[in-house]
Amino acid sequence: MTIFKKQDHLSPFIQYHKKQGRSTGFVPTMGALHPGHISLISQARKENDLVVCSIFVNPTQFNNAEDFKLYPVSIAADIEMLMQAGCDVLFLPSVPEIYPDQYLAKNYELGHIEKVLEGAFRPGHFQGVCQVVDRLVNIVAPDKMYLGQKDFQQCMVITRLLELEKKTEAVELVIAPTLRENDGLAMSSRNLRLNTEQRVTATIIYEVLKNIRDQWREKPLEQLKREGRKKLEDAGFVVDYVEIADQQSLLPANIDDPSPVALIAASIGGIRLIDNLILN
Ligand code: AMP
């Protein structure tokens, strides 16, 4: 695996391979890699000639300075995992490499999707996500970009970003399923911060999602949301939202929605976890 820290070195390398007719699959990450990330790399490996992963803890998408400071970093282990998974290129830029002095932040017209759920609880977060993904897509120029359904709303935002930047033809988005621990907890870099007790409690998020999945056709949706919130709060979570939403609009679903998505964001001991499940 080749590691690049500079875009001026990486871009010509990728362009060279493009000219040879090779396709590029790209997996953007913030590192502290786990098997969920690696499932994206493995899928990219199967479907492309060149597999590029980026690790960049993007400061502009953290609306909470403490969360940014405490974000786990494990570069040596990440490199080992990427090599094992057959990744060809790791892009490991510094902050000034992505945001040089002359960098001008622009505003992305994301509309309603950045105002609800994650957008409402993390103001500015999705603008930061767009900034970094826009930069990375320009540098890597991938044929396919791999994202996890774990970050459901982020997938919607990046779909919108590609439309805004007129890149829907050039870059195909591939959304991969959420990888879970044996007890159902969605794999996440933030899980590393949970202590033993919190780690056990964290499994309740998936339990609530499964309850909703098993009962959403029988019980009123408002009741299911209330019960889910209560179950989480009783376990010690601070709940941002338990929502059952339309997959396209993210507005609260109504009873004749054929396949809504249940989404949860909740913190335990100040560690914020998100998860979702498509109901059908
Ligand atoms: P992150 O490093 O958290 O920014 O995640 C990088 C990519 O990995 C994003 O597209 C995430 O949605 C995806 N991802 C994170 N956790 C999982 C998981 N448990 N299963 C599948 N993909 C994931």
Tab-separated table of C-alpha atoms and ligand atoms in Angstrom:
chain	number	residue	atom	x	y	z
A	1	MET	CA	0.000	0.000	0.000
A	2	THR	CA	1.243	3.479	-0.876
A	3	ILE	CA	0.649	6.337	1.558
A	4	PHE	CA	0.226	9.851	0.204
A	5	LYS	CA	0.085	12.948	2.362
A	6	LYS	CA	-0.026	15.521	-0.437
A	7	GLN	CA	-2.760	15.940	-2.999
A	8	ASP	CA	-0.176	17.063	-5.579
A	9	HIS	CA	1.375	13.627	-5.329
A	10	LEU	CA	-1.842	11.617	-5.122
A	11	SER	CA	-3.803	13.215	-7.994
A	12	PRO	CA	-1.199	12.514	-10.729
A	13	PHE	CA	-0.821	8.938	-9.438
A	14	ILE	CA	-4.568	8.358	-9.808
A	15	GLN	CA	-4.684	10.141	-13.168
A	16	TYR	CA	-1.911	7.866	-14.412
A	17	HIS	CA	-3.976	4.787	-13.491
A	18	LYS	CA	-7.110	6.301	-15.035
A	19	LYS	CA	-5.233	6.739	-18.327
A	20	GLN	CA	-4.362	3.041	-18.198
A	21	GLY	CA	-8.122	2.362	-18.044
A	22	ARG	CA	-8.183	1.440	-14.352
A	23	SER	CA	-11.205	2.226	-12.191
A	24	THR	CA	-10.906	3.814	-8.746
A	25	GLY	CA	-13.012	2.974	-5.695
A	26	PHE	CA	-12.831	5.435	-2.806
A	27	VAL	CA	-13.642	5.002	0.897
A	28	PRO	CA	-13.469	8.246	2.908
A	29	THR	CA	-13.042	7.731	6.676
A	30	MET	CA	-11.941	9.457	9.858
A	31	GLY	CA	-9.797	6.491	10.893
A	32	ALA	CA	-9.907	4.409	14.092
A	33	LEU	CA	-10.895	1.743	11.612
A	34	HIS	CA	-13.078	-1.218	12.521
A	35	PRO	CA	-14.568	-4.095	10.495
A	36	GLY	CA	-17.430	-1.810	9.383
A	37	HIS	CA	-14.942	0.396	7.546
A	38	ILE	CA	-13.104	-2.644	6.264
A	39	SER	CA	-16.329	-4.065	4.785
A	40	LEU	CA	-16.410	-0.959	2.568
A	41	ILE	CA	-12.771	-1.464	1.575
A	42	SER	CA	-13.468	-5.141	0.762
A	43	GLN	CA	-16.439	-4.240	-1.403
A	44	ALA	CA	-14.384	-1.570	-3.173
A	45	ARG	CA	-11.610	-4.164	-3.648
A	46	LYS	CA	-14.022	-6.493	-5.469
A	47	GLU	CA	-15.397	-3.802	-7.749
A	48	ASN	CA	-12.393	-1.646	-8.716
A	49	ASP	CA	-8.824	-1.835	-9.997
A	50	LEU	CA	-7.522	0.766	-7.557
A	51	VAL	CA	-8.794	1.134	-3.972
A	52	VAL	CA	-8.175	4.431	-2.194
A	53	CYS	CA	-8.974	5.075	1.460
A	54	SER	CA	-8.624	8.457	3.137
A	55	ILE	CA	-8.157	9.030	6.845
A	56	PHE	CA	-8.829	12.600	7.898
A	57	VAL	CA	-10.448	13.697	11.136
A	58	ASN	CA	-12.241	16.660	9.642
A	59	PRO	CA	-12.352	19.556	12.122
A	60	THR	CA	-15.078	21.434	10.249
A	61	GLN	CA	-17.706	18.723	10.802
A	62	PHE	CA	-17.351	18.681	14.587
A	63	ASN	CA	-19.798	21.055	16.206
A	64	ASN	CA	-18.432	20.041	19.614
A	65	ALA	CA	-14.763	20.830	20.343
A	66	GLU	CA	-14.539	18.160	23.049
A	67	ASP	CA	-15.818	15.468	20.667
A	68	PHE	CA	-13.117	16.463	18.147
A	69	LYS	CA	-10.390	16.412	20.806
A	70	LEU	CA	-11.456	12.971	22.036
A	71	TYR	CA	-11.978	11.405	18.610
A	72	PRO	CA	-9.949	8.153	18.657
A	73	VAL	CA	-6.768	7.968	16.549
A	74	SER	CA	-4.989	4.673	15.774
A	75	ILE	CA	-3.004	5.183	12.586
A	76	ALA	CA	-0.576	2.239	12.955
A	77	ALA	CA	-3.409	-0.264	13.489
A	78	ASP	CA	-5.414	1.381	10.672
A	79	ILE	CA	-2.535	0.938	8.213
A	80	GLU	CA	-2.217	-2.721	9.183
A	81	MET	CA	-5.962	-3.320	8.652
A	82	LEU	CA	-5.952	-1.549	5.303
A	83	MET	CA	-2.987	-3.578	4.069
A	84	GLN	CA	-4.691	-6.820	5.128
A	85	ALA	CA	-7.839	-5.752	3.252
A	86	GLY	CA	-5.879	-5.143	0.040
A	87	CYS	CA	-6.189	-1.355	-0.036
A	88	ASP	CA	-3.823	0.169	-2.629
A	89	VAL	CA	-3.606	3.781	-1.483
A	90	LEU	CA	-4.030	5.578	1.820
A	91	PHE	CA	-4.487	9.328	1.625
A	92	LEU	CA	-3.463	10.801	4.976
A	93	PRO	CA	-3.543	14.577	4.622
A	94	SER	CA	-2.891	17.213	7.280
A	95	VAL	CA	-5.480	19.886	8.075
A	96	PRO	CA	-3.629	22.619	6.087
A	97	GLU	CA	-3.365	20.222	3.148
A	98	ILE	CA	-7.180	20.002	2.988
A	99	TYR	CA	-7.854	23.552	4.137
A	100	PRO	CA	-4.944	25.746	2.975
A	101	ASP	CA	-4.844	29.399	4.042
A	102	GLN	CA	-6.578	30.490	0.867
A	103	TYR	CA	-9.379	27.947	1.323
A	104	LEU	CA	-12.773	29.632	1.061
A	105	ALA	CA	-15.652	27.799	2.699
A	106	LYS	CA	-18.718	27.811	0.504
A	107	ASN	CA	-22.298	27.209	1.446
A	108	TYR	CA	-23.945	24.065	0.129
A	109	GLU	CA	-27.690	24.354	-0.513
A	110	LEU	CA	-28.752	21.182	1.244
A	111	GLY	CA	-32.276	22.356	2.033
A	112	HIS	CA	-34.485	20.498	4.459
A	113	ILE	CA	-32.189	17.490	5.058
A	114	GLU	CA	-29.662	19.569	6.951
A	115	LYS	CA	-32.315	21.076	9.206
A	116	VAL	CA	-33.767	17.908	10.738
A	117	LEU	CA	-32.444	15.123	12.987
A	118	GLU	CA	-28.609	15.159	12.815
A	119	GLY	CA	-28.733	18.556	11.147
A	120	ALA	CA	-30.865	20.024	13.934
A	121	PHE	CA	-28.779	18.545	16.739
A	122	ARG	CA	-25.396	19.179	15.096
A	123	PRO	CA	-25.616	22.631	13.490
A	124	GLY	CA	-23.054	23.073	10.721
A	125	HIS	CA	-22.114	19.391	10.761
A	126	PHE	CA	-23.318	18.600	7.249
A	127	GLN	CA	-21.745	21.745	5.790
A	128	GLY	CA	-18.449	20.431	7.206
A	129	VAL	CA	-19.100	16.973	5.746
A	130	CYS	CA	-19.766	18.546	2.333
A	131	GLN	CA	-16.634	20.695	2.520
A	132	VAL	CA	-14.378	17.748	3.112
A	133	VAL	CA	-16.091	15.302	0.745
A	134	ASP	CA	-16.138	17.936	-2.004
A	135	ARG	CA	-12.369	18.429	-1.561
A	136	LEU	CA	-11.655	14.706	-1.387
A	137	VAL	CA	-13.759	13.877	-4.455
A	138	ASN	CA	-11.914	16.535	-6.440
A	139	ILE	CA	-8.547	15.140	-5.351
A	140	VAL	CA	-9.316	11.418	-5.768
A	141	ALA	CA	-11.767	11.680	-8.707
A	142	PRO	CA	-13.178	8.206	-7.962
A	143	ASP	CA	-15.465	6.186	-10.210
A	144	LYS	CA	-17.248	4.795	-7.153
A	145	MET	CA	-17.443	6.092	-3.608
A	146	TYR	CA	-18.405	3.782	-0.750
A	147	LEU	CA	-20.465	4.967	2.225
A	148	GLY	CA	-22.084	3.150	5.141
A	149	GLN	CA	-25.843	3.096	5.743
A	150	LYS	CA	-24.899	3.527	9.423
A	151	ASP	CA	-24.755	7.265	8.600
A	152	PHE	CA	-28.103	7.308	6.804
A	153	GLN	CA	-28.564	11.067	6.686
A	154	GLN	CA	-24.942	11.578	5.634
A	155	CYS	CA	-25.597	9.327	2.615
A	156	MET	CA	-28.516	11.595	1.673
A	157	VAL	CA	-26.391	14.703	2.110
A	158	ILE	CA	-23.561	13.334	-0.038
A	159	THR	CA	-26.050	12.294	-2.726
A	160	ARG	CA	-27.237	15.915	-2.715
A	161	LEU	CA	-23.643	17.197	-2.767
A	162	LEU	CA	-22.896	15.200	-5.935
A	163	GLU	CA	-26.021	16.653	-7.537
A	164	LEU	CA	-25.014	20.201	-6.556
A	165	GLU	CA	-21.496	19.675	-7.889
A	166	LYS	CA	-22.803	17.977	-11.062
A	167	LYS	CA	-20.875	14.828	-10.321
A	168	THR	CA	-23.674	12.241	-10.313
A	169	GLU	CA	-22.523	10.897	-13.697
A	170	ALA	CA	-18.847	10.811	-12.776
A	171	VAL	CA	-19.099	9.276	-9.305
A	172	GLU	CA	-21.354	6.354	-8.426
A	173	LEU	CA	-22.351	6.157	-4.766
A	174	VAL	CA	-22.418	2.700	-3.228
A	175	ILE	CA	-24.207	2.449	0.125
A	176	ALA	CA	-23.109	-0.563	2.150
A	177	PRO	CA	-25.057	-2.214	4.992
A	178	THR	CA	-24.256	-1.477	8.645
A	179	LEU	CA	-21.883	-3.955	10.235
A	180	ARG	CA	-22.769	-4.846	13.832
A	181	GLU	CA	-21.108	-6.420	16.834
A	182	ASN	CA	-22.475	-9.850	17.847
A	183	ASP	CA	-24.857	-8.198	20.305
A	184	GLY	CA	-26.233	-5.887	17.610
A	185	LEU	CA	-24.415	-2.647	18.480
A	186	ALA	CA	-23.510	-0.851	15.246
A	187	MET	CA	-19.743	-0.743	14.877
A	188	SER	CA	-18.425	2.770	15.376
A	189	SER	CA	-15.090	4.382	16.173
A	190	ARG	CA	-16.819	6.094	19.097
A	191	ASN	CA	-17.568	2.686	20.694
A	192	LEU	CA	-13.882	2.663	21.726
A	193	ARG	CA	-14.695	5.394	24.224
A	194	LEU	CA	-17.396	3.385	26.031
A	195	ASN	CA	-16.501	1.816	29.381
A	196	THR	CA	-17.633	-1.750	30.132
A	197	GLU	CA	-20.954	-0.721	31.636
A	198	GLN	CA	-21.729	1.812	28.906
A	199	ARG	CA	-20.795	-0.761	26.263
A	200	VAL	CA	-23.478	-3.135	27.641
A	201	THR	CA	-26.076	-0.352	27.875
A	202	ALA	CA	-25.296	0.737	24.309
A	203	THR	CA	-26.925	-2.438	22.932
A	204	ILE	CA	-30.331	-1.003	23.891
A	205	ILE	CA	-30.196	1.286	20.849
A	206	TYR	CA	-30.436	-1.685	18.481
A	207	GLU	CA	-33.038	-3.354	20.727
A	208	VAL	CA	-35.253	-0.292	20.406
A	209	LEU	CA	-34.767	-0.260	16.629
A	210	LYS	CA	-35.686	-3.944	16.429
A	211	ASN	CA	-38.777	-3.379	18.611
A	212	ILE	CA	-39.867	-0.662	16.208
A	213	ARG	CA	-39.190	-2.931	13.215
A	214	ASP	CA	-41.270	-5.739	14.769
A	215	GLN	CA	-44.220	-3.544	15.765
A	216	TRP	CA	-44.481	-0.621	13.361
A	217	ARG	CA	-47.372	-2.091	11.385
A	218	GLU	CA	-49.440	-2.772	14.516
A	219	LYS	CA	-48.834	0.139	16.883
A	220	PRO	CA	-49.182	3.894	16.314
A	221	LEU	CA	-45.783	5.289	15.291
A	222	GLU	CA	-45.949	8.071	17.914
A	223	GLN	CA	-46.421	5.456	20.634
A	224	LEU	CA	-43.438	3.423	19.383
A	225	LYS	CA	-41.237	6.524	19.384
A	226	ARG	CA	-42.365	7.434	22.912
A	227	GLU	CA	-41.753	3.903	24.196
A	228	GLY	CA	-38.329	3.780	22.528
A	229	ARG	CA	-37.294	7.109	24.013
A	230	LYS	CA	-38.438	6.013	27.466
A	231	LYS	CA	-36.539	2.730	27.261
A	232	LEU	CA	-33.352	4.611	26.352
A	233	GLU	CA	-33.845	7.280	29.011
A	234	ASP	CA	-34.549	4.664	31.685
A	235	ALA	CA	-31.213	3.041	30.778
A	236	GLY	CA	-29.379	6.359	31.301
A	237	PHE	CA	-29.212	7.758	27.775
A	238	VAL	CA	-29.686	11.403	26.912
A	239	VAL	CA	-31.838	11.048	23.812
A	240	ASP	CA	-31.591	13.489	20.906
A	241	TYR	CA	-34.223	11.712	18.829
A	242	VAL	CA	-36.076	8.493	18.188
A	243	GLU	CA	-37.713	9.086	14.818
A	244	ILE	CA	-39.563	7.034	12.249
A	245	ALA	CA	-39.165	8.936	9.016
A	246	ASP	CA	-39.837	8.762	5.331
A	247	GLN	CA	-36.644	7.554	3.613
A	248	GLN	CA	-36.696	10.267	0.959
A	249	SER	CA	-37.781	13.356	2.884
A	250	LEU	CA	-36.780	12.415	6.451
A	251	LEU	CA	-40.086	13.916	7.553
A	252	PRO	CA	-41.963	11.896	10.183
A	253	ALA	CA	-43.512	8.898	8.438
A	254	ASN	CA	-47.253	8.322	8.353
A	255	ILE	CA	-48.992	4.971	8.622
A	256	ASP	CA	-49.197	4.331	4.887
A	257	ASP	CA	-45.468	4.821	4.292
A	258	PRO	CA	-44.449	1.440	2.783
A	259	SER	CA	-40.841	1.500	4.015
A	260	PRO	CA	-39.848	4.154	6.538
A	261	VAL	CA	-36.556	4.298	8.390
A	262	ALA	CA	-36.205	4.328	12.169
A	263	LEU	CA	-33.365	6.543	13.384
A	264	ILE	CA	-31.882	7.070	16.834
A	265	ALA	CA	-29.274	9.433	18.243
A	266	ALA	CA	-28.531	9.161	21.952
A	267	SER	CA	-25.596	9.798	24.277
A	268	ILE	CA	-24.335	7.731	27.142
A	269	GLY	CA	-21.706	9.298	29.402
A	270	GLY	CA	-21.364	12.113	26.844
A	271	ILE	CA	-20.569	9.666	24.012
A	272	ARG	CA	-23.025	10.201	21.191
A	273	LEU	CA	-24.125	7.150	19.216
A	274	ILE	CA	-26.343	6.943	16.133
A	275	ASP	CA	-28.008	4.031	14.405
A	276	ASN	CA	-30.897	3.307	12.056
A	277	LEU	CA	-32.921	0.472	10.599
A	278	ILE	CA	-35.004	0.413	7.428
A	279	LEU	CA	-38.475	-0.941	8.120
A	280	ASN	CA	-40.058	-3.172	5.496
B	1	AMP	P1	-16.299	7.450	9.722
B	1	AMP	O1	-14.872	7.059	9.856
B	1	AMP	O2	-17.101	7.244	10.955
B	1	AMP	O3	-16.476	8.807	9.106
B	1	AMP	O4	-16.930	6.421	8.673
B	1	AMP	C1	-16.398	6.257	7.381
B	1	AMP	C2	-17.377	5.469	6.541
B	1	AMP	O5	-17.580	4.188	7.143
B	1	AMP	C3	-18.755	6.141	6.490
B	1	AMP	O6	-19.277	6.007	5.165
B	1	AMP	C4	-19.557	5.355	7.472
B	1	AMP	O7	-20.943	5.349	7.201
B	1	AMP	C5	-18.960	3.956	7.299
B	1	AMP	N1	-19.221	3.146	8.485
B	1	AMP	C6	-19.045	3.521	9.784
B	1	AMP	N2	-19.460	2.542	10.611
B	1	AMP	C7	-19.926	1.540	9.821
B	1	AMP	C8	-20.505	0.260	10.087
B	1	AMP	N3	-20.704	-0.179	11.332
B	1	AMP	N4	-20.857	-0.513	9.036
B	1	AMP	C9	-20.678	-0.065	7.763
B	1	AMP	N5	-20.126	1.119	7.444
B	1	AMP	C10	-19.767	1.924	8.450
